[in-house]
Coordinates of C-alpha atoms (C1' of nucleotides) in Angstrom, one line a residue:
Chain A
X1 CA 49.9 -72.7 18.9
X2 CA 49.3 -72.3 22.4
X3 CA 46.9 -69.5 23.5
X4 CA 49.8 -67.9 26.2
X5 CA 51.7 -67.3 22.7
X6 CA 49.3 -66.3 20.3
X7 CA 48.1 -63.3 23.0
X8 CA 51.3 -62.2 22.6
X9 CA 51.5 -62.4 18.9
X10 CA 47.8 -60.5 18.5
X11 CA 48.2 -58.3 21.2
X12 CA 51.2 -56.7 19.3
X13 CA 49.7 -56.6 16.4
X14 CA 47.1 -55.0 17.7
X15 CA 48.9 -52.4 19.7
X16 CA 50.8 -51.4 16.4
X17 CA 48.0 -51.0 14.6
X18 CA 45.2 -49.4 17.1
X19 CA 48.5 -47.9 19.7
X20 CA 48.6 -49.6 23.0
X21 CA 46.2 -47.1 25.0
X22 CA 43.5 -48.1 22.4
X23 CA 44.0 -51.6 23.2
X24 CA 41.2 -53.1 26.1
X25 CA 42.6 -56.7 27.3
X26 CA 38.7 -57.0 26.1
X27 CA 39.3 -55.9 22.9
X28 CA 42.6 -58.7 22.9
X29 CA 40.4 -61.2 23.8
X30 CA 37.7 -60.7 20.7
X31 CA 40.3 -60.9 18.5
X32 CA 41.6 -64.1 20.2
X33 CA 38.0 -65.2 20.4
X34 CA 38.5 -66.1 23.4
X35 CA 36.5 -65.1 26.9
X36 CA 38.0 -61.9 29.0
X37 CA 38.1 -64.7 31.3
X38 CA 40.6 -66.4 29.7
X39 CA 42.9 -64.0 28.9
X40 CA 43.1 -63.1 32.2
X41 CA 43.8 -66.8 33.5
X42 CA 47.5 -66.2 31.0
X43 CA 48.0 -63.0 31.7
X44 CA 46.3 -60.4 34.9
X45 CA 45.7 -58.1 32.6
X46 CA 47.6 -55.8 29.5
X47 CA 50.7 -55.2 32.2
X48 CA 52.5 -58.6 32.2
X49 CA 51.2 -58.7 28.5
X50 CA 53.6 -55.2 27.5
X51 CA 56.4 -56.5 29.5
X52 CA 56.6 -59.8 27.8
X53 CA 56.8 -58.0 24.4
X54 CA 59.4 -55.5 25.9
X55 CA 61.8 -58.4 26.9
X56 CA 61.1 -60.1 23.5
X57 CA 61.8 -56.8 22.2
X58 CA 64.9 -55.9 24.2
X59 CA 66.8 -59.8 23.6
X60 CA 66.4 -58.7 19.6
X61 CA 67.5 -55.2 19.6
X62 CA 70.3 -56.0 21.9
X63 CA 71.6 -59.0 19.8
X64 CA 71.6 -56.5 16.8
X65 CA 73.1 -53.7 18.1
X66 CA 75.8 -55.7 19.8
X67 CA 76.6 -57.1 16.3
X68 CA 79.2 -53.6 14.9
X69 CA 80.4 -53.3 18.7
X70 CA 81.6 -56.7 18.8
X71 CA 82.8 -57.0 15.2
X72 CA 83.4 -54.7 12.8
X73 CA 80.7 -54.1 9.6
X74 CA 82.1 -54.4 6.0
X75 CA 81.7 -51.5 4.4
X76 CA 78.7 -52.1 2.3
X77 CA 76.7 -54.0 5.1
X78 CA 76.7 -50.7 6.9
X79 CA 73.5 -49.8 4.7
X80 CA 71.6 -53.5 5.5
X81 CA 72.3 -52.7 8.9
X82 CA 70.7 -49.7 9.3
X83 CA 67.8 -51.3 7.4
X84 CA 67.4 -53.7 10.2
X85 CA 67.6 -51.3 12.7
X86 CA 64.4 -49.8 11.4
X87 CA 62.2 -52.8 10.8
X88 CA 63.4 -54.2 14.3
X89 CA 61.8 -50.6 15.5
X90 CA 58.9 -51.1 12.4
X91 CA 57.9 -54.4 14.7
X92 CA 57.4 -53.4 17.8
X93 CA 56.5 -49.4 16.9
X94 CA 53.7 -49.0 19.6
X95 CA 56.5 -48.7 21.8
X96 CA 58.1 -46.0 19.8
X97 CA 54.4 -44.4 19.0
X98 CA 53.9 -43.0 22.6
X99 CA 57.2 -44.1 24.4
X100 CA 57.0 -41.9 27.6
X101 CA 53.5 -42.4 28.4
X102 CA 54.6 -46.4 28.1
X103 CA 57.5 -45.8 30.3
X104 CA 55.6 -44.1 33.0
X105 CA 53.0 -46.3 33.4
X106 CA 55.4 -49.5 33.2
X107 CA 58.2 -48.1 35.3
X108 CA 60.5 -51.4 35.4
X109 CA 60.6 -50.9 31.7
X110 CA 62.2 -47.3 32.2
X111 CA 65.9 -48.2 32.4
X112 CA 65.9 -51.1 30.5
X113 CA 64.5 -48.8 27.6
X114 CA 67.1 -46.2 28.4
X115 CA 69.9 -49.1 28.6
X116 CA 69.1 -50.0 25.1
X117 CA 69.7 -46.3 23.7
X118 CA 73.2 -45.8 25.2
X119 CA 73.7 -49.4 23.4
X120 CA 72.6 -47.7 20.8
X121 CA 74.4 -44.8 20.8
X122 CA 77.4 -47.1 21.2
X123 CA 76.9 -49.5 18.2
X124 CA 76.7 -45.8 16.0
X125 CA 79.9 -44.6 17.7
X126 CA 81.4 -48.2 16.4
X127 CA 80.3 -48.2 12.9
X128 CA 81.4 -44.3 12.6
X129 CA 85.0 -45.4 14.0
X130 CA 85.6 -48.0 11.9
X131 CA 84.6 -45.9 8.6
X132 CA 87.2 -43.8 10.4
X133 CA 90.0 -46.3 10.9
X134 CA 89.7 -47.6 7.7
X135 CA 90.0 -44.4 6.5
X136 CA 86.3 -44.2 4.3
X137 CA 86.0 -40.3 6.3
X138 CA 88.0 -38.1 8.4
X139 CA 86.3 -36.7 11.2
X140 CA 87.5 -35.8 14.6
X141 CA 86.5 -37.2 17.8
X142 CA 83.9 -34.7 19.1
X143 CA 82.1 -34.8 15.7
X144 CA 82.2 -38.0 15.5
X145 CA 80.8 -38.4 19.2
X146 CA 77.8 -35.9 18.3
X147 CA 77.3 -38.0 15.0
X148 CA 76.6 -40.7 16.7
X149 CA 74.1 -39.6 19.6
X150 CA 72.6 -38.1 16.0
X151 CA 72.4 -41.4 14.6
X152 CA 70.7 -42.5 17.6
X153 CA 68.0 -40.0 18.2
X154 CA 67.4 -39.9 14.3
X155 CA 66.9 -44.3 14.7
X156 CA 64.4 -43.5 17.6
X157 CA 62.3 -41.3 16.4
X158 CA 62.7 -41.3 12.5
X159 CA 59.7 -43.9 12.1
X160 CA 57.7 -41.6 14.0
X161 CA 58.7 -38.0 12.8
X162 CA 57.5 -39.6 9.7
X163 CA 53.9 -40.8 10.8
X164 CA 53.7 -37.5 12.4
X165 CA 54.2 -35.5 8.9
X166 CA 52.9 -38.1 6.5
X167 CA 50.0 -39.6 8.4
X168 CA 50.9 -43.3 7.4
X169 CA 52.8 -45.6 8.6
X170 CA 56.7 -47.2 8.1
X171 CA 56.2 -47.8 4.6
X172 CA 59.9 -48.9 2.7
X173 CA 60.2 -45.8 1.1
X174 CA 60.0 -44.1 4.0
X175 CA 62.4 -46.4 5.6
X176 CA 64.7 -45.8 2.6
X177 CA 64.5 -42.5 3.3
X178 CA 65.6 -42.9 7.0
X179 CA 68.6 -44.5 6.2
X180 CA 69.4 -42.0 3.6
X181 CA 69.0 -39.6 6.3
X182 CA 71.4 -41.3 8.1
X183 CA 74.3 -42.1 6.1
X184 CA 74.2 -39.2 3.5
X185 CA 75.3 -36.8 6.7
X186 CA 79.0 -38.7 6.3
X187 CA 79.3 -37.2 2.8
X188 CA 81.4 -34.1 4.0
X189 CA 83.9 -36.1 6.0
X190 CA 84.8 -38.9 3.0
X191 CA 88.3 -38.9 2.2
X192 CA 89.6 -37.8 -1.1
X193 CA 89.6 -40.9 -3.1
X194 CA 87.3 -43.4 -1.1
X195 CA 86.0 -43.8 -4.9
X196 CA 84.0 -46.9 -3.9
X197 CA 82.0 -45.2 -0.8
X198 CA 81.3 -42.1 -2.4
X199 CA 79.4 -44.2 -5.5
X200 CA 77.6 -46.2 -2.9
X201 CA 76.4 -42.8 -1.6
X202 CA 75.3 -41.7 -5.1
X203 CA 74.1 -44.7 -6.2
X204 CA 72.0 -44.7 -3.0
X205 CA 70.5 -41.1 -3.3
X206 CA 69.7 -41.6 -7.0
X207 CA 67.9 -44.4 -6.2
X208 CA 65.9 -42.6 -3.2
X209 CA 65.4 -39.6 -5.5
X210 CA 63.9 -41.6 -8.4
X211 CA 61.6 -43.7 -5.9
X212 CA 60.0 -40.8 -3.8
X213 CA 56.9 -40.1 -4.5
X214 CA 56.3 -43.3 -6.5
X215 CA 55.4 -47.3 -5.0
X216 CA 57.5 -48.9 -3.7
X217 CA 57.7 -52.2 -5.0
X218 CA 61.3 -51.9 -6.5
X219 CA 63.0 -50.9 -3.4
X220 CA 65.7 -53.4 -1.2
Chain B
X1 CA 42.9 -12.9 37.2
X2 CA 39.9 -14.6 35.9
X3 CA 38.7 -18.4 36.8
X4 CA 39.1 -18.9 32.9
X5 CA 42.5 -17.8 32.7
X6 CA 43.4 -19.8 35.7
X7 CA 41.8 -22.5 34.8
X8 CA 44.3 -22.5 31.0
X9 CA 47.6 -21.1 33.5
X10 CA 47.4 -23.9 35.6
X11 CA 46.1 -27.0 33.6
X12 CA 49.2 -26.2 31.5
X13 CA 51.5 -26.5 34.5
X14 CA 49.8 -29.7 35.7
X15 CA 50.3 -31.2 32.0
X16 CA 53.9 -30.2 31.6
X17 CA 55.3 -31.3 34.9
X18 CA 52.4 -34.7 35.6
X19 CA 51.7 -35.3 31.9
X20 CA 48.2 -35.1 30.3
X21 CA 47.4 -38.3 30.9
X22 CA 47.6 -38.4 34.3
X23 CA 45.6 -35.2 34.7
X24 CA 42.1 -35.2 35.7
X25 CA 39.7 -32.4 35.3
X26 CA 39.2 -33.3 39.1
X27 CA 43.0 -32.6 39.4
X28 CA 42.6 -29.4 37.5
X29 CA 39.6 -28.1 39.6
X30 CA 41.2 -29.1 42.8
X31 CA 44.4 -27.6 42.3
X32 CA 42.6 -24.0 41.7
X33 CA 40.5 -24.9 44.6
X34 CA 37.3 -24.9 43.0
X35 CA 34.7 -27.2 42.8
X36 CA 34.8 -29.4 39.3
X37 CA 31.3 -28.6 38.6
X38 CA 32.8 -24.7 38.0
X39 CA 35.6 -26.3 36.1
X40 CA 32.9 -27.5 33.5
X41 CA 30.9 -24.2 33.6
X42 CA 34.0 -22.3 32.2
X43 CA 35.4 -25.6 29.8
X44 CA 33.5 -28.5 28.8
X45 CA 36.6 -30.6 30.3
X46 CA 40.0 -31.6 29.2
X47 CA 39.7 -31.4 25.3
X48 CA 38.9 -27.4 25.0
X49 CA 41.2 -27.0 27.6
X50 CA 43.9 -28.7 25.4
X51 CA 42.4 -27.3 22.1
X52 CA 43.1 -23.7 23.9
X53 CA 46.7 -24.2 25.0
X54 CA 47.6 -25.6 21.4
X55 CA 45.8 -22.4 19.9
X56 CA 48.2 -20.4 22.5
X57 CA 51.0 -22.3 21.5
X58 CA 50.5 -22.4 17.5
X59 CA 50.2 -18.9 17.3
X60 CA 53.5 -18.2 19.6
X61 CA 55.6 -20.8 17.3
X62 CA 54.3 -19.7 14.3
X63 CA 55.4 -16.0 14.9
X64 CA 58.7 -17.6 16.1
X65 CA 59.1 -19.4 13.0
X66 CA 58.4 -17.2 10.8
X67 CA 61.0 -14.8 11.9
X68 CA 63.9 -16.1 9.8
X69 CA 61.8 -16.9 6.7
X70 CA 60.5 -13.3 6.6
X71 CA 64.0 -11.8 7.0
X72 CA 67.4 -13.5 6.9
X73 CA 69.1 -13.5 10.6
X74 CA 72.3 -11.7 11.3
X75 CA 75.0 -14.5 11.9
X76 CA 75.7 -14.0 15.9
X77 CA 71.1 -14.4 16.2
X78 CA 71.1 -17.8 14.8
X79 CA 72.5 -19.4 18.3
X80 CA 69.9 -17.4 20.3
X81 CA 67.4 -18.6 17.6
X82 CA 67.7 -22.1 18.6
X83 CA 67.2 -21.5 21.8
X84 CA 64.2 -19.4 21.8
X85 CA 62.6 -22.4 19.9
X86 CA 63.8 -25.1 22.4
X87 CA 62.2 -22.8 25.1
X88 CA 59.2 -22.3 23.0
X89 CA 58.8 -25.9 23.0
X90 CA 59.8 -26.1 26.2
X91 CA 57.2 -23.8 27.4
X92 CA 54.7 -26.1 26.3
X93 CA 56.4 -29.6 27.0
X94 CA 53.4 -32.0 27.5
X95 CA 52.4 -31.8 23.7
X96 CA 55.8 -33.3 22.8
X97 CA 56.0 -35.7 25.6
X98 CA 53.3 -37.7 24.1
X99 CA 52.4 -36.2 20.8
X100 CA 50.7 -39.2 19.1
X101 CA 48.6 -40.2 21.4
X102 CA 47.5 -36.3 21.8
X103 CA 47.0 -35.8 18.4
X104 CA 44.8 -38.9 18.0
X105 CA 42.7 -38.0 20.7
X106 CA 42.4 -34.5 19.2
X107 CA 42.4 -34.8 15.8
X108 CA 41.7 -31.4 14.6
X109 CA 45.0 -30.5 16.0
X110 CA 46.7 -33.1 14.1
X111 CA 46.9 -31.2 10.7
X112 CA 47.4 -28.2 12.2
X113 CA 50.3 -29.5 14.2
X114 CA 51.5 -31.2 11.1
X115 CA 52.1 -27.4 9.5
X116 CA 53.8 -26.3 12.2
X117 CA 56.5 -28.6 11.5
X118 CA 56.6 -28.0 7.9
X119 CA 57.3 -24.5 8.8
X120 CA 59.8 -25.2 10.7
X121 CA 61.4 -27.0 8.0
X122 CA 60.8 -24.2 5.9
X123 CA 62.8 -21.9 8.5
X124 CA 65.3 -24.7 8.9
X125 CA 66.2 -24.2 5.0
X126 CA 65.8 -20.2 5.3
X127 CA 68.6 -19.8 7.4
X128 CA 70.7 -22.7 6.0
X129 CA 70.0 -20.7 2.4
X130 CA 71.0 -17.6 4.2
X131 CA 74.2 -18.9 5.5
X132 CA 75.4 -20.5 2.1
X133 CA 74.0 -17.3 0.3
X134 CA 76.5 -15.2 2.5
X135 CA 79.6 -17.3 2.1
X136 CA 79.7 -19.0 5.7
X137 CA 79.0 -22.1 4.6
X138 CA 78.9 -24.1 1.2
X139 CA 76.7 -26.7 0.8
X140 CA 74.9 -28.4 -2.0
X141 CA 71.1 -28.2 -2.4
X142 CA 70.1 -31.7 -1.8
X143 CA 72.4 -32.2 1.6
X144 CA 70.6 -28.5 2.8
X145 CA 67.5 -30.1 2.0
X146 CA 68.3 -33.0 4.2
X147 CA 70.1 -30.6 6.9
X148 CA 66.9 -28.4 7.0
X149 CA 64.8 -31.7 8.0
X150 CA 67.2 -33.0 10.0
X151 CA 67.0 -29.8 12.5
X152 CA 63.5 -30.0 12.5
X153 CA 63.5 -33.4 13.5
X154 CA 66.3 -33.0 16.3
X155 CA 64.4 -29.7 17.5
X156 CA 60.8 -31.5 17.7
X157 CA 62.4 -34.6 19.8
X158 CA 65.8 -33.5 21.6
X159 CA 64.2 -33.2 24.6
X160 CA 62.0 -36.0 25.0
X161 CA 65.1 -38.2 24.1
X162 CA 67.2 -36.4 26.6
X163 CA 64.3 -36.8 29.1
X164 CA 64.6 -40.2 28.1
X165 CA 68.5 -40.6 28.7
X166 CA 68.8 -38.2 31.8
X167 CA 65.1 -39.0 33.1
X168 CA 65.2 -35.3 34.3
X169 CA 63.7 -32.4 32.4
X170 CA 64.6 -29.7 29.9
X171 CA 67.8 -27.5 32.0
X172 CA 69.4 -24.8 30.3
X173 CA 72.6 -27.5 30.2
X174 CA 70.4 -29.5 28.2
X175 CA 69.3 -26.9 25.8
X176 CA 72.6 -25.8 25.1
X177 CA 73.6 -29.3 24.3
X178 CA 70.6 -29.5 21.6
X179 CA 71.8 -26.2 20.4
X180 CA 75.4 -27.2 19.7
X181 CA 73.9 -30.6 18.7
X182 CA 72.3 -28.5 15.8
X183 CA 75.3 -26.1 15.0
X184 CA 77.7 -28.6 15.4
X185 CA 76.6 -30.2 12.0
X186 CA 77.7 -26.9 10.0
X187 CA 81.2 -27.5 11.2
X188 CA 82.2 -29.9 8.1
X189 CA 80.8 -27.0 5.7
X190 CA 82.3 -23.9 7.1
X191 CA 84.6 -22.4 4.0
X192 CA 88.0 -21.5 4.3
X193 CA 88.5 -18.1 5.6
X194 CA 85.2 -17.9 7.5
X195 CA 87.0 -17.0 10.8
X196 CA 84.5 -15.2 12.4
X197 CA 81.9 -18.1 12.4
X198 CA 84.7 -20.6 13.1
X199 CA 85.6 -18.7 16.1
X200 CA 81.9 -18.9 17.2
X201 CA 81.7 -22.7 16.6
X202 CA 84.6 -23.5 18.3
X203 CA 83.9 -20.9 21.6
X204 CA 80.2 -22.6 21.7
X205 CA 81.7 -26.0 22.0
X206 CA 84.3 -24.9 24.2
X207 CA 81.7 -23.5 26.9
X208 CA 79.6 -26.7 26.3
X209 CA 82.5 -28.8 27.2
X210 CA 83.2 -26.5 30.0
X211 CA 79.8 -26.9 31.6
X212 CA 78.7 -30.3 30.6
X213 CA 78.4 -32.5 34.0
X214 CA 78.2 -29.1 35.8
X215 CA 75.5 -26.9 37.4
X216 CA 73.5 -24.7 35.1
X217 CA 74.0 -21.2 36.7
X218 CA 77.2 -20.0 34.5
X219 CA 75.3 -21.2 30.8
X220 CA 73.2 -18.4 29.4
Chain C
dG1 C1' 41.8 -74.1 30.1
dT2 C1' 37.8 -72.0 29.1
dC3 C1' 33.4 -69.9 29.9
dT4 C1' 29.5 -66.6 31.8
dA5 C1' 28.3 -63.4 34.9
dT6 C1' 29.4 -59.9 37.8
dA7 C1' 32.1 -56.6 40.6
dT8 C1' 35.2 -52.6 41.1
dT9 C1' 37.0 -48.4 40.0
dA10 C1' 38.2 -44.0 38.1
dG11 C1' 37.6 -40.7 34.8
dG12 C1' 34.4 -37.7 32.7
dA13 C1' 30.1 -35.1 32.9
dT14 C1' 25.6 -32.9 34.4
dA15 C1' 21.5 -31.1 37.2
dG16 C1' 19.9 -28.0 40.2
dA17 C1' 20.5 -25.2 44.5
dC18 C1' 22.7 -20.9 46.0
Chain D
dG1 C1' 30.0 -18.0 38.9
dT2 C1' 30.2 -21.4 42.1
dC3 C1' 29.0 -25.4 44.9
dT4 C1' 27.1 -30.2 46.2
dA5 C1' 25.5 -34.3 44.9
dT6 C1' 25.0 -37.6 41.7
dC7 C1' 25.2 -40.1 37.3
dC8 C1' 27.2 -42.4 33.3
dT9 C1' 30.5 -45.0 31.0
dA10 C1' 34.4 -47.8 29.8
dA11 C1' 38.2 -50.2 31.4
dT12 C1' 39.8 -53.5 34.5
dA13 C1' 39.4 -57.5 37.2
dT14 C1' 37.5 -61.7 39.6
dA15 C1' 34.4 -65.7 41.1
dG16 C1' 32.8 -69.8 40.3
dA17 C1' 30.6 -73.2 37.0
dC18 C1' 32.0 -76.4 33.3

DNA sequence: GTCTATATTAGGATAGAC
DNA sequence: GTCTATCCTAATATAGAC
């Protein structure tokens, strides 16, 4: 592997783990075990380094979140999807971790980060239609609207929310959890009779409620 | 007023509207027009400064917090409730902005901060009890449970995401939108015959939709 | 492409006079 | 309590040899 690429590859695995601000291009390069010297010759400095990671970052989210605008989900793969949402945000969480201080000091990134919420926003507002239209719920327009903004702030800033009151990191319970989060707020608007989403629902929490608390080996 | 009292008055202004990080105790000091040596004589630099303003803070939001625990809320206070916290936080903006990277750098603060939150859960579920207990609402335990989180979540990162989407600040437009974000999610639970908070739900949406894209001077 | 050695800078902090 | 002058340190960045 090339040294350009494997800068990138450690530098974001060291940004998740240590946070970005922790991060010295120094510190990159011992891990590399390389010279500062070198790193610098591939990249002047941690700058072009972030932005790299951001594009690689943005062409993956916005391939997923294009996927429920473009095409509606089955029903059942509503819950995968939501799964991959979070371990898309899982790899690339020192973004997430301190997301305005980021921002500010990487300006061009700014709107291109703010471009990829309002797709995200938009991919929520699909998948809630389409349970909608194929009458799974019932909900009017303005709830469904402020459902999906909902969805999209909860996607955001779940993983974090959760470092913040657990100390640790994305772990797949706490993942699980998230998507429970997310999808168990449609349970007041399913239809009378939409039998088979109301047992995925319950099949879901039992399965959240049994593993809380406990490893998390036998979860997805 | 006191150097010392300046000094806390006016670091927190210079945090909230430049952000910590880009605030030097040479900042500080000049902005007060004093020398940074008589910065130090009065705080050893940034962190007690910090560790001040968080004591400030903690002991405003816990009092705040504690309000609906102690004693239910009347129906018509819950609205003002919400946004007395989203001021509160508000009021002290920089700590949200870039949490993480504040709490690692201050990690005494981190528990603390950490309990805040899981009072304000705590006051999330009181008054979600309190309006099930009084026949507003009917809700089950476990989707309360989830409710009560998801406020607290919403009202910990509503507005950093909408400083994020709007790249302005907290307005009161804002606010009210986080407000009706959070008492929009009651709608689907509301029991027949509950007119009265109906009527409220539906006039607080109205005046949102009224005002959203609009000046702030008619909100409030 | 890679190294060693060194330069630059800015934030953070203190000593000692007044 | 306040100022001036100065220092220390860590992060960032470059020059030039190999």
């Amino acid at each position: 592997m090339k040294t350009k690429d494997r800068i990138l590859q450690y530098s974001l695995q060291l940004f998740n783990e240590e946070g970005e601000q922790n991060v010295t291009p120094v510190d990159i390069a011992n891990v590399l075990e390389i010279s500062p010297g070198n790193l610098y010759y591939h990249y002047k400095g941690k700058d072009p380094i972030i932005h790299q990671l951001f594009v690689d970052f943005e062409e993956e989210f916005k391939m997923v979140l294009s996927a429920p605008i473009t095409k509606p989900l089955e029903l059942s793969d509503n819950w995968v999807y939501f799964y991959i949402l979070f371990e898309e945000i899982a790899d690339f969480r020192f973004f997430y971790r301190n997301l305005q201080s980021i921002l500010e000091r990487y300006p061009d990134l700014e709107g291109r980060f703010r471009r990829l919420v309002k797709l995200k926003i938009r991919a929520m507002a699909s998948i809630i239609k389409t349970l909608n239209d194929t009458g799974f719920i019932n909900i009017s327009d303005i709830e469904a609207g402020q459902m999906a903004e909902r969805f999209a702030l909860q996607l955001t800033y779940w993983p974090t929310y959760q470092t913040l009151l657990d100390g640790g990191v994305s772990t797949p319970v706490s993942i699980h959890r998230g998507v429970f989060g997310l999808i168990s707020q449609l349970t007041p608007y399913v239809v009378e009779g939409a039998d088979e989403f109301l047992a995925l629902l319950t099949q879901f929490r039992d399965k959240m409620l049994k593993n809380s608390g406990r490893s998390t080996s036998d979860i997805c």
